[in-house]
mmCIF file of C-alpha atoms in Angstrom:
data_model
loop_
_atom_site.group_PDB
_atom_site.id
_atom_site.type_symbol
_atom_site.label_atom_id
_atom_site.label_comp_id
_atom_site.label_asym_id
_atom_site.label_seq_id
_atom_site.Cartn_x
_atom_site.Cartn_y
_atom_site.Cartn_z
ATOM 1 C CA UNK A 1 0.000 0.000 0.000
ATOM 2 C CA UNK A 2 1.176 3.490 -0.772
ATOM 3 C CA UNK A 3 2.004 5.186 2.510
ATOM 4 C CA UNK A 4 1.884 8.684 1.058
ATOM 5 C CA UNK A 5 -1.270 10.743 1.229
ATOM 6 C CA UNK A 6 -2.981 10.991 -2.156
ATOM 7 C CA UNK A 7 -2.005 13.740 -4.566
ATOM 8 C CA UNK A 8 -4.376 16.638 -5.226
ATOM 9 C CA UNK A 9 -4.386 19.228 -7.987
ATOM 10 C CA UNK A 10 -4.977 22.783 -6.840
ATOM 11 C CA UNK A 11 -6.859 25.489 -8.730
ATOM 12 C CA UNK A 12 -6.933 29.069 -7.492
ATOM 13 C CA UNK A 13 -9.164 31.949 -8.523
ATOM 14 C CA UNK A 14 -7.046 35.046 -8.141
ATOM 15 C CA UNK A 15 -10.001 37.416 -7.983
ATOM 16 C CA UNK A 16 -13.736 37.398 -8.416
ATOM 17 C CA UNK A 17 -14.757 37.050 -12.053
ATOM 18 C CA UNK A 18 -11.591 35.296 -13.225
ATOM 19 C CA UNK A 19 -11.202 31.589 -13.896
ATOM 20 C CA UNK A 20 -9.732 29.136 -11.472
ATOM 21 C CA UNK A 21 -6.257 28.347 -12.711
ATOM 22 C CA UNK A 22 -4.147 25.315 -12.030
ATOM 23 C CA UNK A 23 -1.301 26.328 -9.728
ATOM 24 C CA UNK A 24 0.239 23.050 -8.647
ATOM 25 C CA UNK A 25 -0.336 19.962 -6.573
ATOM 26 C CA UNK A 26 0.076 18.767 -3.014
ATOM 27 C CA UNK A 27 -0.483 15.793 -0.735
ATOM 28 C CA UNK A 28 -3.409 15.544 1.674
ATOM 29 C CA UNK A 29 -5.461 12.842 3.363
ATOM 30 C CA UNK A 30 -8.825 14.183 2.170
ATOM 31 C CA UNK A 31 -10.503 17.133 0.478
ATOM 32 C CA UNK A 32 -10.770 19.251 3.642
ATOM 33 C CA UNK A 33 -7.102 18.872 4.360
ATOM 34 C CA UNK A 34 -6.247 19.506 0.724
ATOM 35 C CA UNK A 35 -8.071 22.862 0.835
ATOM 36 C CA UNK A 36 -6.346 23.828 4.082
ATOM 37 C CA UNK A 37 -2.964 22.810 2.702
ATOM 38 C CA UNK A 38 -3.654 24.683 -0.510
ATOM 39 C CA UNK A 39 -4.517 27.767 1.524
ATOM 40 C CA UNK A 40 -1.201 27.483 3.355
ATOM 41 C CA UNK A 41 0.960 26.562 0.393
ATOM 42 C CA UNK A 42 -0.545 28.549 -2.480
ATOM 43 C CA UNK A 43 -2.328 31.625 -1.077
ATOM 44 C CA UNK A 44 0.132 32.953 1.485
ATOM 45 C CA UNK A 45 1.096 35.885 -0.729
ATOM 46 C CA UNK A 46 -2.419 36.990 -1.452
ATOM 47 C CA UNK A 47 -2.799 34.907 -4.600
ATOM 48 C CA UNK A 48 -6.402 33.969 -4.318
ATOM 49 C CA UNK A 49 -9.995 34.297 -3.200
ATOM 50 C CA UNK A 50 -11.211 30.794 -3.965
ATOM 51 C CA UNK A 51 -9.713 27.311 -4.040
ATOM 52 C CA UNK A 52 -10.699 24.159 -5.893
ATOM 53 C CA UNK A 53 -8.997 20.853 -5.285
ATOM 54 C CA UNK A 54 -9.430 17.596 -7.132
ATOM 55 C CA UNK A 55 -7.718 14.335 -6.483
ATOM 56 C CA UNK A 56 -5.160 13.821 -9.223
ATOM 57 C CA UNK A 57 -6.383 10.299 -9.972
ATOM 58 C CA UNK A 58 -9.738 11.788 -10.990
ATOM 59 C CA UNK A 59 -8.184 13.749 -13.803
ATOM 60 C CA UNK A 60 -8.260 12.075 -17.190
ATOM 61 C CA UNK A 61 -5.455 13.289 -19.421
ATOM 62 C CA UNK A 62 -4.734 13.019 -23.113
ATOM 63 C CA UNK A 63 -1.859 10.788 -24.130
ATOM 64 C CA UNK A 64 1.243 12.716 -25.293
ATOM 65 C CA UNK A 65 1.864 9.879 -27.785
ATOM 66 C CA UNK A 66 -1.357 10.885 -29.552
ATOM 67 C CA UNK A 67 -0.197 14.449 -30.071
ATOM 68 C CA UNK A 68 0.140 14.098 -33.821
ATOM 69 C CA UNK A 69 -3.386 12.956 -34.484
ATOM 70 C CA UNK A 70 -4.861 15.152 -31.759
ATOM 71 C CA UNK A 71 -3.291 18.547 -32.430
ATOM 72 C CA UNK A 72 -1.468 18.474 -35.757
ATOM 73 C CA UNK A 73 -4.611 18.577 -37.913
ATOM 74 C CA UNK A 74 -5.614 21.938 -36.422
ATOM 75 C CA UNK A 75 -2.369 23.600 -37.379
ATOM 76 C CA UNK A 76 -3.058 24.215 -41.060
ATOM 77 C CA UNK A 77 -6.653 25.286 -40.538
ATOM 78 C CA UNK A 78 -6.001 28.949 -39.998
ATOM 79 C CA UNK A 79 -9.518 29.715 -41.259
ATOM 80 C CA UNK A 80 -10.798 28.578 -37.895
ATOM 81 C CA UNK A 81 -9.388 31.780 -36.432
ATOM 82 C CA UNK A 82 -11.574 34.805 -37.122
ATOM 83 C CA UNK A 83 -8.611 36.624 -38.628
ATOM 84 C CA UNK A 84 -10.107 37.224 -42.088
ATOM 85 C CA UNK A 85 -12.581 39.839 -41.034
ATOM 86 C CA UNK A 86 -11.865 43.505 -41.571
ATOM 87 C CA UNK A 87 -12.524 45.184 -38.284
ATOM 88 C CA UNK A 88 -13.803 48.752 -38.170
ATOM 89 C CA UNK A 89 -11.323 51.123 -36.515
ATOM 90 C CA UNK A 90 -13.788 51.958 -33.757
ATOM 91 C CA UNK A 91 -13.572 48.389 -32.470
ATOM 92 C CA UNK A 92 -10.879 48.144 -29.879
ATOM 93 C CA UNK A 93 -9.609 45.325 -27.724
ATOM 94 C CA UNK A 94 -10.193 42.538 -30.233
ATOM 95 C CA UNK B 1 5.817 55.557 31.651
ATOM 96 C CA UNK B 2 2.241 56.647 31.103
ATOM 97 C CA UNK B 3 0.589 53.517 32.369
ATOM 98 C CA UNK B 4 2.665 50.764 33.951
ATOM 99 C CA UNK B 5 -0.221 48.340 34.244
ATOM 100 C CA UNK B 6 -1.199 48.707 30.608
ATOM 101 C CA UNK B 7 2.409 48.104 29.644
ATOM 102 C CA UNK B 8 2.509 44.925 31.759
ATOM 103 C CA UNK B 9 -0.812 43.789 30.353
ATOM 104 C CA UNK B 10 0.363 44.163 26.761
ATOM 105 C CA UNK B 11 3.669 42.449 27.496
ATOM 106 C CA UNK B 12 1.884 39.355 28.809
ATOM 107 C CA UNK B 13 0.197 38.694 25.482
ATOM 108 C CA UNK B 14 3.124 39.921 23.384
ATOM 109 C CA UNK B 15 5.391 37.408 25.106
ATOM 110 C CA UNK B 16 2.888 34.579 24.565
ATOM 111 C CA UNK B 17 2.885 35.383 20.846
ATOM 112 C CA UNK B 18 6.642 35.728 20.537
ATOM 113 C CA UNK B 19 7.607 32.590 22.444
ATOM 114 C CA UNK B 20 5.054 30.348 20.726
ATOM 115 C CA UNK B 21 6.042 31.895 17.397
ATOM 116 C CA UNK B 22 9.666 31.068 18.149
ATOM 117 C CA UNK B 23 8.771 27.499 19.133
ATOM 118 C CA UNK B 24 6.920 26.972 15.853
ATOM 119 C CA UNK B 25 9.767 28.580 13.935
ATOM 120 C CA UNK B 26 11.981 25.731 15.156
ATOM 121 C CA UNK B 27 9.920 23.511 12.852
ATOM 122 C CA UNK B 28 10.794 25.531 9.759
ATOM 123 C CA UNK B 29 12.324 22.984 7.415
ATOM 124 C CA UNK B 30 11.614 20.189 9.908
ATOM 125 C CA UNK B 31 7.828 19.771 9.664
ATOM 126 C CA UNK B 32 6.433 16.264 9.238
ATOM 127 C CA UNK B 33 5.429 16.892 5.618
ATOM 128 C CA UNK B 34 6.009 19.857 3.331
ATOM 129 C CA UNK B 35 2.443 21.136 3.567
ATOM 130 C CA UNK B 36 2.397 21.102 7.379
ATOM 131 C CA UNK B 37 5.864 22.597 7.519
ATOM 132 C CA UNK B 38 4.476 25.601 5.680
ATOM 133 C CA UNK B 39 1.343 25.644 7.831
ATOM 134 C CA UNK B 40 3.291 25.804 11.100
ATOM 135 C CA UNK B 41 5.661 28.397 9.674
ATOM 136 C CA UNK B 42 2.722 30.531 8.519
ATOM 137 C CA UNK B 43 1.260 30.394 12.014
ATOM 138 C CA UNK B 44 4.652 31.217 13.481
ATOM 139 C CA UNK B 45 4.846 34.318 11.296
ATOM 140 C CA UNK B 46 1.312 35.361 12.233
ATOM 141 C CA UNK B 47 2.238 35.097 15.910
ATOM 142 C CA UNK B 48 5.473 37.033 15.532
ATOM 143 C CA UNK B 49 3.521 39.677 13.602
ATOM 144 C CA UNK B 50 1.049 39.953 16.477
ATOM 145 C CA UNK B 51 3.926 40.159 18.964
ATOM 146 C CA UNK B 52 5.423 43.046 16.991
ATOM 147 C CA UNK B 53 2.197 45.066 17.073
ATOM 148 C CA UNK B 54 1.994 44.633 20.842
ATOM 149 C CA UNK B 55 5.692 45.382 21.456
ATOM 150 C CA UNK B 56 5.538 48.492 19.287
ATOM 151 C CA UNK B 57 2.657 49.803 21.361
ATOM 152 C CA UNK B 58 4.322 48.803 24.640
ATOM 153 C CA UNK B 59 7.557 50.551 23.617
ATOM 154 C CA UNK B 60 5.590 53.740 22.942
ATOM 155 C CA UNK B 61 3.909 53.574 26.347
ATOM 156 C CA UNK B 62 7.297 53.025 27.961
ATOM 157 C CA UNK B 63 8.568 56.424 26.748
ATOM 158 C CA UNK B 64 12.204 55.427 27.143
ATOM 159 C CA UNK B 65 13.114 55.757 23.487
ATOM 160 C CA UNK B 66 13.180 51.991 23.122
ATOM 161 C CA UNK B 67 11.741 49.922 20.301
ATOM 162 C CA UNK B 68 10.015 46.589 19.783
ATOM 163 C CA UNK B 69 13.474 45.065 19.276
ATOM 164 C CA UNK B 70 14.643 46.070 22.748
ATOM 165 C CA UNK B 71 11.631 44.330 24.223
ATOM 166 C CA UNK B 72 12.062 41.158 22.207
ATOM 167 C CA UNK B 73 15.825 40.810 22.198
ATOM 168 C CA UNK B 74 17.190 42.504 25.282
ATOM 169 C CA UNK B 75 15.004 41.407 28.173
ATOM 170 C CA UNK B 76 15.955 38.493 30.416
ATOM 171 C CA UNK B 77 13.927 35.381 31.181
ATOM 172 C CA UNK B 78 12.409 36.814 34.381
ATOM 173 C CA UNK B 79 11.149 39.844 32.438
ATOM 174 C CA UNK B 80 9.131 37.592 30.154
ATOM 175 C CA UNK B 81 5.511 37.125 31.220
ATOM 176 C CA UNK B 82 4.380 34.388 28.820
ATOM 177 C CA UNK B 83 2.581 31.352 30.233
ATOM 178 C CA UNK B 84 4.436 28.075 30.688
ATOM 179 C CA UNK B 85 2.294 26.400 28.008
ATOM 180 C CA UNK B 86 3.883 28.255 25.107
ATOM 181 C CA UNK B 87 7.445 27.435 26.128
ATOM 182 C CA UNK B 88 6.824 23.679 26.219
ATOM 183 C CA UNK B 89 8.920 21.788 23.647
ATOM 184 C CA UNK B 90 7.431 20.832 20.280
ATOM 185 C CA UNK B 91 7.653 17.113 21.056
ATOM 186 C CA UNK B 92 6.012 14.953 18.394
ATOM 187 C CA UNK B 93 3.484 16.406 15.962
ATOM 188 C CA UNK B 94 0.625 15.527 18.345
ATOM 189 C CA UNK B 95 2.194 17.591 21.104
ATOM 190 C CA UNK B 96 2.840 20.546 18.814
ATOM 191 C CA UNK B 97 -0.793 20.344 17.731
ATOM 192 C CA UNK B 98 -2.326 20.054 21.169
ATOM 193 C CA UNK B 99 -0.169 22.859 22.614
ATOM 194 C CA UNK B 100 -1.310 24.970 19.668
ATOM 195 C CA UNK B 101 -4.943 24.027 20.198
ATOM 196 C CA UNK B 102 -4.806 24.971 23.902
ATOM 197 C CA UNK B 103 -3.284 28.307 22.941
ATOM 198 C CA UNK B 104 -5.619 28.990 19.992
ATOM 199 C CA UNK B 105 -8.717 28.294 22.068
ATOM 200 C CA UNK B 106 -7.463 31.029 24.385
ATOM 201 C CA UNK B 107 -6.254 33.596 21.876
ATOM 202 C CA UNK B 108 -9.293 33.339 19.638
ATOM 203 C CA UNK B 109 -11.747 34.193 22.424
ATOM 204 C CA UNK B 110 -9.283 36.593 24.027
ATOM 205 C CA UNK B 111 -9.081 38.692 20.857
ATOM 206 C CA UNK B 112 -12.836 38.447 20.401
ATOM 207 C CA UNK B 113 -13.186 40.225 23.773
ATOM 208 C CA UNK B 114 -10.204 42.536 23.311
ATOM 209 C CA UNK B 115 -11.829 43.873 20.151
ATOM 210 C CA UNK B 116 -14.228 45.655 22.541
ATOM 211 C CA UNK B 117 -11.376 47.207 24.542
ATOM 212 C CA UNK B 118 -11.731 50.858 25.542
ATOM 213 C CA UNK B 119 -8.215 51.298 24.155
ATOM 214 C CA UNK B 120 -8.599 51.747 20.396
ATOM 215 C CA UNK B 121 -5.102 50.630 19.590
ATOM 216 C CA UNK B 122 -5.586 47.347 21.457
ATOM 217 C CA UNK B 123 -9.001 46.894 19.865
ATOM 218 C CA UNK B 124 -7.540 47.266 16.377
ATOM 219 C CA UNK B 125 -4.633 44.883 17.039
ATOM 220 C CA UNK B 126 -7.202 42.402 18.366
ATOM 221 C CA UNK B 127 -9.406 42.741 15.275
ATOM 222 C CA UNK B 128 -6.516 41.978 12.950
ATOM 223 C CA UNK B 129 -5.242 39.120 15.079
ATOM 224 C CA UNK B 130 -8.658 37.571 15.579
ATOM 225 C CA UNK B 131 -9.006 36.705 11.897
ATOM 226 C CA UNK B 132 -5.652 34.984 11.903
ATOM 227 C CA UNK B 133 -6.425 33.133 15.093
ATOM 228 C CA UNK B 134 -9.761 31.841 13.797
ATOM 229 C CA UNK B 135 -7.839 29.984 11.118
ATOM 230 C CA UNK B 136 -5.236 28.752 13.597
ATOM 231 C CA UNK B 137 -7.960 27.295 15.793
ATOM 232 C CA UNK B 138 -9.614 25.619 12.817
ATOM 233 C CA UNK B 139 -6.270 24.137 11.772
ATOM 234 C CA UNK B 140 -5.194 22.873 15.186
ATOM 235 C CA UNK B 141 -8.713 21.707 16.098
ATOM 236 C CA UNK B 142 -9.031 19.741 12.856
ATOM 237 C CA UNK B 143 -5.700 18.105 13.550
ATOM 238 C CA UNK B 144 -6.658 17.158 17.109
ATOM 239 C CA UNK B 145 -9.712 15.419 15.637
ATOM 240 C CA UNK B 146 -7.752 13.779 12.837
ATOM 241 C CA UNK B 147 -5.087 12.399 15.140
ATOM 242 C CA UNK B 148 -7.491 11.436 17.924
ATOM 243 C CA UNK B 149 -9.945 9.775 15.564
ATOM 244 C CA UNK B 150 -7.183 8.439 13.307
ATOM 245 C CA UNK B 151 -5.112 5.303 13.719
ATOM 246 C CA UNK B 152 -4.454 3.547 17.005
ATOM 247 C CA UNK B 153 -0.949 5.006 17.085
ATOM 248 C CA UNK B 154 -2.012 8.589 16.356
ATOM 249 C CA UNK B 155 -4.794 8.281 18.942
ATOM 250 C CA UNK B 156 -2.472 6.984 21.653
ATOM 251 C CA UNK B 157 0.194 9.540 20.926
ATOM 252 C CA UNK B 158 -2.036 12.583 20.998
ATOM 253 C CA UNK B 159 -3.824 11.253 24.087
ATOM 254 C CA UNK B 160 -0.390 11.151 25.713
ATOM 255 C CA UNK B 161 0.146 14.805 24.764
ATOM 256 C CA UNK B 162 -3.289 15.744 26.079
ATOM 257 C CA UNK B 163 -2.369 14.134 29.411
ATOM 258 C CA UNK B 164 1.031 15.821 29.502
ATOM 259 C CA UNK B 165 -0.177 19.300 28.613
ATOM 260 C CA UNK B 166 -3.405 19.272 30.613
ATOM 261 C CA UNK B 167 -1.789 20.857 33.689
ATOM 262 C CA UNK B 168 -0.541 23.705 31.469
ATOM 263 C CA UNK B 169 -4.037 24.431 30.156
ATOM 264 C CA UNK B 170 -5.380 26.900 32.703
ATOM 265 C CA UNK B 171 -2.567 29.301 33.602
ATOM 266 C CA UNK B 172 -3.485 31.352 30.555
ATOM 267 C CA UNK B 173 -6.971 32.069 31.919
ATOM 268 C CA UNK B 174 -5.861 32.560 35.533
ATOM 269 C CA UNK B 175 -6.375 36.123 36.737
ATOM 270 C CA UNK B 176 -3.457 38.050 38.227
ATOM 271 C CA UNK B 177 -3.281 41.589 39.571
ATOM 272 C CA UNK B 178 -2.404 42.988 36.139
ATOM 273 C CA UNK B 179 -5.453 41.342 34.526
ATOM 274 C CA UNK B 180 -7.700 42.574 37.327
ATOM 275 C CA UNK B 181 -6.623 46.172 37.006
ATOM 276 C CA UNK B 182 -6.800 46.019 33.199
ATOM 277 C CA UNK B 183 -10.353 44.724 33.273
ATOM 278 C CA UNK B 184 -11.379 47.320 35.843
ATOM 279 C CA UNK B 185 -9.881 50.109 33.744
ATOM 280 C CA UNK B 186 -11.830 48.923 30.698
ATOM 281 C CA UNK B 187 -8.997 48.105 28.310
ATOM 282 C CA UNK B 188 -8.630 44.520 29.553
ATOM 283 C CA UNK B 189 -10.962 41.580 29.121
ATOM 284 C CA UNK B 190 -12.858 39.267 31.452
ATOM 285 C CA UNK B 191 -10.911 36.012 31.575
ATOM 286 C CA UNK B 192 -13.910 34.346 33.225
ATOM 287 C CA UNK B 193 -15.927 34.846 30.050
ATOM 288 C CA UNK B 194 -13.142 33.420 27.919
ATOM 289 C CA UNK B 195 -12.716 30.444 30.228
ATOM 290 C CA UNK B 196 -16.287 29.280 29.661
ATOM 291 C CA UNK B 197 -16.205 29.529 25.871
ATOM 292 C CA UNK B 198 -12.773 27.958 25.744
ATOM 293 C CA UNK B 199 -13.650 24.996 27.943
ATOM 294 C CA UNK B 200 -16.728 24.305 25.828
ATOM 295 C CA UNK B 201 -14.680 24.329 22.647
ATOM 296 C CA UNK B 202 -11.994 22.074 24.112
ATOM 297 C CA UNK B 203 -14.634 19.641 25.385
ATOM 298 C CA UNK B 204 -16.409 19.485 22.031
ATOM 299 C CA UNK B 205 -13.199 18.853 20.086
ATOM 300 C CA UNK B 206 -11.908 16.218 22.502
ATOM 301 C CA UNK B 207 -15.242 14.407 22.235
ATOM 302 C CA UNK B 208 -15.222 14.474 18.463
ATOM 303 C CA UNK B 209 -11.610 13.292 18.544
ATOM 304 C CA UNK B 210 -12.655 10.349 20.780
ATOM 305 C CA UNK B 211 -10.052 11.514 23.312
ATOM 306 C CA UNK B 212 -10.384 11.193 27.064
ATOM 307 C CA UNK B 213 -10.455 14.366 29.138
ATOM 308 C CA UNK B 214 -7.870 13.965 31.886
ATOM 309 C CA UNK B 215 -9.086 14.184 35.464
ATOM 310 C CA UNK B 216 -7.883 16.819 37.885
ATOM 311 C CA UNK B 217 -7.519 20.540 37.415
ATOM 312 C CA UNK B 218 -4.049 21.161 38.810
ATOM 313 C CA UNK B 219 -2.489 24.032 36.919
ATOM 314 C CA UNK B 220 1.189 24.893 36.694
ATOM 315 C CA UNK B 221 1.694 28.593 37.265
ATOM 316 C CA UNK B 222 4.489 31.119 37.373
ATOM 317 C CA UNK B 223 5.039 32.245 33.789
ATOM 318 C CA UNK B 224 2.746 35.258 34.111
ATOM 319 C CA UNK B 225 4.845 36.393 37.081
ATOM 320 C CA UNK B 226 8.173 35.730 35.361
ATOM 321 C CA UNK B 227 8.950 32.356 36.960
ATOM 322 C CA UNK B 228 9.617 30.058 34.035
ATOM 323 C CA UNK B 229 10.534 26.487 33.269
ATOM 324 C CA UNK B 230 14.111 25.802 32.238
ATOM 325 C CA UNK B 231 12.971 25.784 28.607
ATOM 326 C CA UNK B 232 12.637 29.555 28.332
ATOM 327 C CA UNK B 233 16.362 30.164 28.851
ATOM 328 C CA UNK B 234 17.188 27.943 25.899
ATOM 329 C CA UNK B 235 14.531 29.563 23.728
ATOM 330 C CA UNK B 236 15.890 33.023 24.506
ATOM 331 C CA UNK B 237 19.457 31.877 23.884
ATOM 332 C CA UNK B 238 18.398 30.955 20.337
ATOM 333 C CA UNK B 239 16.185 33.980 19.865
ATOM 334 C CA UNK B 240 18.466 36.628 21.331
ATOM 335 C CA UNK B 241 21.927 35.317 20.461
ATOM 336 C CA UNK B 242 22.578 37.594 17.530
ATOM 337 C CA UNK B 243 21.573 40.825 19.277
ATOM 338 C CA UNK B 244 23.462 39.860 22.412
ATOM 339 C CA UNK B 245 26.637 38.874 20.570
ATOM 340 C CA UNK B 246 26.520 41.696 17.997
ATOM 341 C CA UNK B 247 24.546 44.527 19.608
ATOM 342 C CA UNK B 248 22.609 46.638 17.147
ATOM 343 C CA UNK B 249 23.357 44.352 14.231
ATOM 344 C CA UNK B 250 20.884 44.513 11.374
ATOM 345 C CA UNK B 251 20.335 42.799 8.085
#
């Protein structure tokens, strides 16, 4: 049996209205402890206002070996970016 | 000195914060796991921060041109008025936790009352510290429950710490002449009030942790009057070495 506490992934929302972002991982015995540990490890310099934790084993990840078939095909399809529109000058921040 | 009793009253709590902060600082880099190493160090820093606010105020009241540093680094063991609880060694993690829990259940309710102090400066220090202490009490209380209601070994070990530290529980809510005068003057708190809330909290957590409350209410005393265990000398030797060996040194 693994004697280490399970691994958790930590997501922090830096301020209201923004997304939670993955900041790292830590060990904890359960979700409550993971949130407390995340508070101590990842928010001590005012980094956040909200914490999500999820046990790492619950994350399904894509296989790096499949990169070619997964991501290559998108590379030559520039038309999927809305870059062919002429924007009026008045439109800013696009 | 404007108000000797107020000075003494502030020093009592400042010294509790500083000495417990120093004890926890010993764990920096030596915590049981990385996450708890950071947790204890965070709490240590909170406590030292609280100590600074109190020492700064005390130094002003003293009117001798001294600073917080003089109070922290250049007083001798008998000048320190912290309770014996906070100078107890870290021991195993269970002992560190239970010592912390006994302290947090005091400081949390103490600051809650001190927020209503007639002295605005004390009230504002209390308000800032209370938020920090709420988290400390949650952290240490959760750990008491985890260890008590954990494995057979964790249960037995923290029960041992509960038994060992029980006689250090009540000095912190014992009333001395300084406390009496402070309460009468309106800037101090009623320790009786705190005692009730604190005992209820301790009882509830011990029950949830499936731990046995030790019998007997003998309480070691002396710290608040400057009579300390041998531990304090060693703590101060660590804490004060640099200023004693190289007076006025800064970095």
